[in-house]
Each structure stands twice: as C-alpha cells, then as structure tokens.
Amino acid sequence: MLTQDLISDTSQFKLLLRVSGEGAHAVVYSPDADGSLINAPLSYGASASDDAAKALQEAVYDNPLLLSDFKDVTVVIEPRVVTPMPEVLSAETRREALGFLTDLTACDVLEDRTGLNGSVFVGAVGHDVLTFLRRTFPTATLTTHLGALSRYFASRLGQGNQPRMLAAFRPEAVDLIAVRGHKLLMANTFRFSDTADAVYYILASRRELGLDTEGCDLTLTGYRPHRDAVTPELRRFIERVLPLIFPPELFKAGKDALLAPFDLMISSLCV
C-alpha cells in the first residue's frame, strides 16, 4: 500500500499512472533526488471484469499517496482500441471511423499526438474511467500508451529519412511503431503468450510495410525476458537489431525504474 507517510513533501515529486483493463501501475519519483523512485503495480479487485471504473477507483483509494499534491501528474491510458488516423480528418470523422472498429457505447474518444507528421492517435476509453481520472487528477496530462512511445521514438530519430521500427515489450504484449523519416507507417499492439508469436508479428509487419528489404533498423525495449528471448531469433532475419538505451535521467531515480512499464517511465519526457 502506498501511504501518505512514505513522502513528507510530494510537491517536488512526479506521479506517473498507467491504466488498462487489466490493472494499473504507479510510479512516483523526484527528478532532483537520486534513488527516490517508488514502483508500484496496482492490482484490480474482483470487480474489474464487471466495472473497470470501480476497480480503478478502489485501486487508487487503497493507495492514498496517489491523492497527494504532486509537482505534475501524467496518466498513460491503454484504450480498448487505439489507432492512428490522418490529422486532416475532422474530429467527428475520426470518431465515426473509430466506431467501425469498436462499439463506442459508454465510451469517450481520447485523441493523442503521435509526435510525427500528419497523424494522431484516436482511442476508445470507458466514459466512467475517463471521468474518474479527470475528476481525481484534474491537472494531469492524459496520453495513450502508443502516443507516449511514438513521441519518445520520434524525438530520437534525427534528420534522416530512413525507415525504423521500435518494438516495446510488455509481459503480455508487444507495441510496434514503424516510421520513415518523421512519418508514421504503423502503430499497433499485438498480444501473445509465446515469444515465437511476437517474432512472427514483428517480421510479418515488416514484410507488409516492405521494410524487410530496406535494411530497416529494429530497436527493442521493454520487458527484458522477452527481449532476451527474441533477439537471437530476430537477428537471423534482420541485420540490425539494437537495444534502446534506457534514459539515464530516469535510471538515476532508482533501479526499479527498469521494472516499470517502459511507456509509463518515458511518458513524462515527451508530454
């Protein structure tokens, strides 16, 4: 439990909160204090399958430190469905298009910057979940998990026009971002139970985009056991499979930073 006596003055600390249908994850740290990081997975109760908003509310209220006054708050949301769309489309048209992918009943549409030219992310989030987050964390920056990843990746692309791909692993999924220069080619999440399936999804995505013939670098980050498992297999087919260097400014906050979801840790660097 995250109790308020863990930190005497939260005004110099940041709160990062990740929210999905499976549970939540909180990170609290001070950018000015080495080793200050608190990493806390927040399990949902039995009500999660019936009422995601109630489960999230219980997880937050059971950890009262999260309700403190922080320097800033970033909430990373993994929507029910999230997809990139052209920025030139109206918000109404984007909502209509999202409605073809998922039932928007009782959902709000959350739009998020990709950090790349001409595209935005559009996601479906439960209305009650979004209402609770906005009421409880009124000053928070809300972002999607793919938005956090793509903005961070875009900020490190340089000026070249060569294609690149990022694979960010989580215990149950891999998030893929592919770009050419500063244009988004694809962004998607693939769930898997066997890392061989993750290798297949990565290679199939590259083939569909024509990147398997272009010498496109593949950068890996996230959950280390999966990265260690897939790297030798991917190097059989891809010339350059590289690790993404973990941001040193986050690592100095505490070694547990490596245990938190990568999209959550980098979210405050690319708001």
Coordinates of N, CA and C in Angstrom, one line a residue, residues 94-224:
R94 N -13.1 11.3 -37.4 CA -12.3 10.3 -36.7 C -13.1 9.5 -35.8
R95 N -14.0 10.1 -35.0 CA -14.9 9.3 -34.1 C -15.7 8.3 -34.9
E96 N -16.3 8.7 -36.0 CA -17.1 7.8 -36.8 C -16.3 6.7 -37.3
A97 N -15.0 6.9 -37.7 CA -14.2 5.8 -38.2 C -13.8 4.9 -37.0
L98 N -13.6 5.4 -35.8 CA -13.3 4.6 -34.7 C -14.5 3.7 -34.4
G99 N -15.7 4.2 -34.6 CA -16.9 3.4 -34.3 C -17.0 2.2 -35.2
F100 N -16.3 2.2 -36.3 CA -16.3 1.0 -37.1 C -15.4 -0.1 -36.6
L101 N -14.5 0.3 -35.7 CA -13.6 -0.7 -35.1 C -14.0 -1.2 -33.7
T102 N -14.8 -0.4 -33.0 CA -15.3 -0.9 -31.7 C -16.6 -0.2 -31.3
D103 N -17.4 -0.8 -30.5 CA -18.6 -0.2 -30.0 C -18.3 1.0 -29.1
L104 N -18.7 2.2 -29.4 CA -18.4 3.4 -28.6 C -19.5 3.7 -27.6
T105 N -20.4 2.8 -27.4 CA -21.4 3.0 -26.4 C -20.7 3.0 -25.0
A106 N -21.0 4.0 -24.2 CA -20.4 4.2 -22.9 C -18.9 4.5 -23.0
C107 N -18.5 5.0 -24.1 CA -17.0 5.3 -24.3 C -16.9 6.8 -24.7
D108 N -15.8 7.3 -24.3 CA -15.3 8.6 -24.8 C -14.2 8.4 -25.7
V109 N -14.0 9.3 -26.6 CA -12.8 9.3 -27.6 C -11.7 10.1 -27.0
L110 N -10.5 9.5 -26.9 CA -9.3 10.2 -26.5 C -8.4 10.4 -27.6
E111 N -8.0 11.6 -28.0 CA -7.1 11.9 -29.0 C -5.8 12.3 -28.5
D112 N -4.7 11.8 -29.2 CA -3.4 12.0 -28.6 C -2.4 12.2 -29.8
R113 N -1.4 13.0 -29.5 CA -0.4 13.4 -30.5 C 0.6 12.2 -30.8
T114 N 0.9 12.0 -32.0 CA 1.9 10.9 -32.3 C 3.3 11.5 -32.3
G115 N 3.5 12.8 -32.4 CA 4.8 13.4 -32.5 C 5.4 13.3 -33.9
L116 N 4.6 12.8 -34.8 CA 5.1 12.6 -36.2 C 4.2 13.4 -37.1
N117 N 4.6 13.6 -38.3 CA 3.9 14.4 -39.2 C 2.5 13.8 -39.7
G118 N 1.5 14.6 -39.6 CA 0.2 14.2 -40.3 C -0.7 13.2 -39.7
S119 N -0.4 12.8 -38.4 CA -1.2 11.7 -37.8 C -1.5 12.0 -36.3
V120 N -2.6 11.5 -35.9 CA -2.9 11.5 -34.4 C -3.4 10.1 -34.1
F121 N -3.3 9.8 -32.8 CA -3.9 8.6 -32.3 C -5.3 8.9 -31.8
V122 N -6.2 7.9 -32.0 CA -7.6 8.1 -31.6 C -8.0 6.8 -30.9
G123 N -8.4 6.9 -29.6 CA -8.7 5.7 -28.8 C -10.0 5.8 -28.1
A124 N -10.6 4.6 -27.8 CA -11.8 4.5 -27.1 C -11.6 4.1 -25.7
V125 N -12.0 5.0 -24.8 CA -11.8 4.8 -23.3 C -13.2 4.8 -22.6
G126 N -13.4 3.9 -21.7 CA -14.7 3.9 -21.0 C -15.0 5.3 -20.4
H127 N -16.2 5.7 -20.6 CA -16.6 7.1 -20.1 C -16.4 7.2 -18.6
D128 N -16.8 6.2 -17.8 CA -16.7 6.3 -16.4 C -15.2 6.3 -15.9
V129 N -14.4 5.6 -16.7 CA -12.9 5.6 -16.3 C -12.3 6.9 -16.6
L130 N -12.6 7.5 -17.7 CA -12.1 8.8 -18.0 C -12.6 9.9 -17.1
T131 N -13.9 9.8 -16.8 CA -14.5 10.8 -15.8 C -13.8 10.7 -14.5
F132 N -13.6 9.5 -14.0 CA -12.9 9.3 -12.7 C -11.5 9.9 -12.7
L133 N -10.7 9.6 -13.8 CA -9.4 10.1 -13.9 C -9.3 11.7 -13.9
R134 N -10.2 12.3 -14.7 CA -10.2 13.7 -14.8 C -10.7 14.4 -13.5
R135 N -11.6 13.7 -12.8 CA -12.1 14.3 -11.5 C -11.0 14.1 -10.4
T136 N -10.3 13.0 -10.4 CA -9.4 12.7 -9.4 C -8.0 13.4 -9.6
F137 N -7.6 13.5 -10.9 CA -6.3 14.1 -11.2 C -6.6 15.3 -12.2
P138 N -7.2 16.4 -11.8 CA -7.7 17.4 -12.7 C -6.6 18.1 -13.5
T139 N -5.4 18.1 -13.0 CA -4.3 18.8 -13.7 C -3.4 17.8 -14.5
A140 N -3.8 16.6 -14.6 CA -3.0 15.5 -15.2 C -2.9 15.7 -16.7
T141 N -1.8 15.3 -17.3 CA -1.7 15.1 -18.7 C -2.1 13.7 -19.0
L142 N -3.1 13.5 -19.9 CA -3.6 12.2 -20.3 C -3.0 11.9 -21.7
T143 N -2.4 10.7 -21.8 CA -1.9 10.2 -23.0 C -2.2 8.7 -23.2
T144 N -2.1 8.3 -24.5 CA -2.2 6.8 -24.7 C -0.9 6.2 -24.7
H145 N -0.9 4.9 -24.5 CA 0.4 4.2 -24.4 C 1.2 4.2 -25.7
L146 N 0.5 4.2 -26.8 CA 1.2 4.3 -28.1 C 1.6 5.7 -28.4
G147 N 0.9 6.7 -27.9 CA 1.3 8.1 -28.1 C 2.6 8.4 -27.3
A148 N 2.7 7.9 -26.1 CA 4.0 8.1 -25.3 C 5.1 7.4 -26.1
L149 N 5.0 6.2 -26.6 CA 6.0 5.5 -27.3 C 6.4 6.2 -28.6
S150 N 5.5 6.6 -29.4 CA 5.8 7.2 -30.7 C 6.4 8.6 -30.5
R151 N 6.0 9.4 -29.5 CA 6.6 10.7 -29.3 C 8.0 10.5 -28.8
Y152 N 8.3 9.6 -28.0 CA 9.6 9.4 -27.5 C 10.5 8.9 -28.6
F153 N 10.0 7.9 -29.4 CA 10.8 7.4 -30.6 C 11.1 8.5 -31.6
A154 N 10.1 9.4 -31.8 CA 10.2 10.4 -32.8 C 11.3 11.4 -32.3
S155 N 11.3 11.7 -31.0 CA 12.3 12.7 -30.5 C 13.7 12.2 -30.7
R156 N 14.0 10.9 -31.0 CA 15.3 10.4 -31.1 C 15.6 9.9 -32.5
L157 N 14.9 10.4 -33.5 CA 15.1 9.9 -34.9 C 16.1 10.7 -35.7
G158 N 16.4 11.9 -35.3 CA 17.4 12.7 -36.0 C 16.7 13.3 -37.3
Q159 N 17.5 13.6 -38.3 CA 17.0 14.3 -39.5 C 17.0 13.3 -40.7
G160 N 17.4 12.1 -40.6 CA 17.4 11.2 -41.8 C 16.0 10.8 -42.2
N161 N 15.9 10.1 -43.4 CA 14.6 9.7 -43.9 C 14.5 8.2 -43.9
Q162 N 15.5 7.5 -43.3 CA 15.5 6.0 -43.4 C 14.4 5.5 -42.5
P163 N 13.8 4.3 -42.9 CA 12.8 3.7 -42.1 C 13.3 3.1 -40.8
R164 N 12.6 3.1 -39.7 CA 13.0 2.4 -38.5 C 11.8 1.8 -37.8
M165 N 12.0 0.9 -36.9 CA 10.9 0.2 -36.2 C 11.3 0.1 -34.7
L166 N 10.4 0.3 -33.9 CA 10.5 0.1 -32.4 C 9.6 -1.0 -32.0
A167 N 10.1 -1.9 -31.2 CA 9.3 -3.0 -30.6 C 9.5 -2.8 -29.0
A168 N 8.4 -2.5 -28.4 CA 8.4 -2.3 -26.9 C 7.6 -3.4 -26.3
F169 N 8.3 -4.2 -25.5 CA 7.7 -5.4 -24.9 C 7.1 -5.2 -23.6
R170 N 6.0 -5.8 -23.3 CA 5.4 -5.9 -22.0 C 5.2 -7.4 -21.8
P171 N 4.9 -7.8 -20.5 CA 4.8 -9.3 -20.3 C 3.8 -10.0 -21.2
E172 N 2.8 -9.3 -21.6 CA 1.7 -10.0 -22.4 C 1.5 -9.4 -23.8
A173 N 2.4 -8.5 -24.2 CA 2.2 -7.8 -25.5 C 3.4 -7.2 -26.0
V174 N 3.4 -6.8 -27.3 CA 4.5 -6.0 -27.9 C 3.8 -4.9 -28.6
D175 N 4.3 -3.7 -28.4 CA 3.8 -2.5 -29.1 C 4.8 -2.2 -30.2
L176 N 4.3 -2.1 -31.5 CA 5.2 -1.8 -32.6 C 4.9 -0.4 -33.2
I177 N 6.0 0.3 -33.4 CA 5.9 1.7 -34.0 C 6.9 1.6 -35.2
A178 N 6.4 1.9 -36.4 CA 7.3 2.0 -37.6 C 7.2 3.4 -38.2
V179 N 8.3 3.9 -38.6 CA 8.3 5.3 -39.2 C 9.3 5.3 -40.4
R180 N 9.0 6.3 -41.2 CA 10.0 6.6 -42.3 C 10.2 8.1 -42.2
G181 N 11.4 8.5 -41.8 CA 11.7 9.9 -41.5 C 10.8 10.3 -40.3
H182 N 10.0 11.3 -40.5 CA 9.1 11.7 -39.4 C 7.6 11.5 -39.8
K183 N 7.4 10.4 -40.6 CA 6.0 10.0 -40.9 C 5.8 8.6 -40.3
L184 N 4.6 8.5 -39.7 CA 4.2 7.2 -39.1 C 3.7 6.2 -40.2
L185 N 4.3 5.0 -40.2 CA 3.9 4.0 -41.1 C 2.9 3.0 -40.4
M186 N 3.1 2.7 -39.2 CA 2.2 1.9 -38.4 C 2.4 2.0 -37.0
A187 N 1.4 1.7 -36.2 CA 1.4 1.6 -34.7 C 0.4 0.6 -34.3
N188 N 0.8 -0.4 -33.6 CA -0.2 -1.4 -33.2 C 0.3 -2.2 -32.0
T189 N -0.6 -2.8 -31.4 CA -0.3 -3.7 -30.2 C -0.7 -5.1 -30.5
F190 N 0.3 -6.0 -30.3 CA 0.0 -7.5 -30.5 C 0.1 -8.2 -29.2
R191 N -0.9 -8.9 -28.8 CA -0.8 -9.7 -27.6 C -0.3 -11.1 -28.0
F192 N 0.4 -11.8 -27.1 CA 0.9 -13.1 -27.3 C 1.2 -13.8 -26.0
S193 N 1.2 -15.1 -26.1 CA 1.6 -16.0 -24.9 C 2.9 -16.7 -25.1
D194 N 3.4 -16.7 -26.4 CA 4.6 -17.3 -26.7 C 5.5 -16.3 -27.5
T195 N 6.7 -16.2 -27.1 CA 7.6 -15.1 -27.8 C 7.8 -15.5 -29.3
A196 N 7.6 -16.7 -29.7 CA 7.7 -17.1 -31.1 C 6.6 -16.3 -31.9
D197 N 5.5 -16.1 -31.3 CA 4.4 -15.3 -31.9 C 4.8 -13.9 -32.1
A198 N 5.5 -13.3 -31.1 CA 6.0 -12.0 -31.1 C 6.9 -11.8 -32.3
V199 N 7.8 -12.7 -32.5 CA 8.8 -12.7 -33.6 C 8.0 -12.7 -34.9
Y200 N 7.0 -13.6 -35.0 CA 6.2 -13.6 -36.2 C 5.5 -12.3 -36.5
Y201 N 4.9 -11.7 -35.5 CA 4.2 -10.4 -35.7 C 5.2 -9.3 -36.1
I202 N 6.4 -9.3 -35.6 CA 7.3 -8.3 -36.0 C 7.8 -8.5 -37.4
L203 N 8.1 -9.7 -37.8 CA 8.6 -10.0 -39.1 C 7.4 -9.8 -40.2
A204 N 6.2 -10.2 -39.8 CA 5.1 -10.0 -40.7 C 4.8 -8.6 -40.9
S205 N 4.9 -7.8 -39.9 CA 4.6 -6.3 -40.0 C 5.7 -5.7 -40.9
R206 N 6.9 -6.1 -40.8 CA 8.0 -5.5 -41.6 C 7.8 -5.9 -43.1
R207 N 7.3 -7.2 -43.3 CA 7.1 -7.6 -44.7 C 5.9 -6.8 -45.3
E208 N 4.8 -6.6 -44.5 CA 3.7 -5.9 -45.1 C 4.0 -4.5 -45.4
L209 N 5.0 -3.9 -44.7 CA 5.4 -2.5 -44.9 C 6.5 -2.4 -45.9
G210 N 7.0 -3.5 -46.4 CA 8.1 -3.5 -47.3 C 9.5 -3.2 -46.6
L211 N 9.5 -3.3 -45.3 CA 10.7 -2.9 -44.6 C 11.8 -4.0 -44.5
D212 N 11.4 -5.2 -44.9 CA 12.3 -6.3 -44.8 C 13.3 -6.3 -45.9
T213 N 13.1 -5.4 -46.9 CA 14.1 -5.3 -48.0 C 14.9 -4.0 -47.9
E214 N 14.7 -3.2 -46.9 CA 15.3 -1.8 -46.9 C 16.4 -1.7 -45.8
G215 N 16.8 -2.8 -45.1 CA 17.8 -2.6 -44.1 C 17.3 -1.8 -43.0
C216 N 16.0 -1.9 -42.6 CA 15.4 -1.1 -41.6 C 15.9 -1.5 -40.2
D217 N 16.4 -0.6 -39.4 CA 16.8 -1.0 -38.0 C 15.6 -1.4 -37.2
L218 N 15.8 -2.3 -36.3 CA 14.8 -2.7 -35.3 C 15.3 -2.4 -33.9
T219 N 14.7 -1.6 -33.2 CA 15.1 -1.2 -31.8 C 14.2 -1.9 -30.8
L220 N 14.7 -2.5 -29.8 CA 14.0 -3.3 -28.8 C 14.1 -2.6 -27.5
T221 N 12.9 -2.6 -26.8 CA 12.9 -2.1 -25.4 C 11.9 -2.8 -24.6
G222 N 11.8 -2.4 -23.3 CA 10.7 -3.0 -22.5 C 11.1 -4.3 -21.8
Y223 N 10.2 -5.1 -21.5 CA 10.3 -6.3 -20.7 C 11.5 -7.2 -21.1
R224 N 12.5 -7.3 -20.2 CA 13.8 -7.9 -20.6 C 13.7 -9.4 -20.9

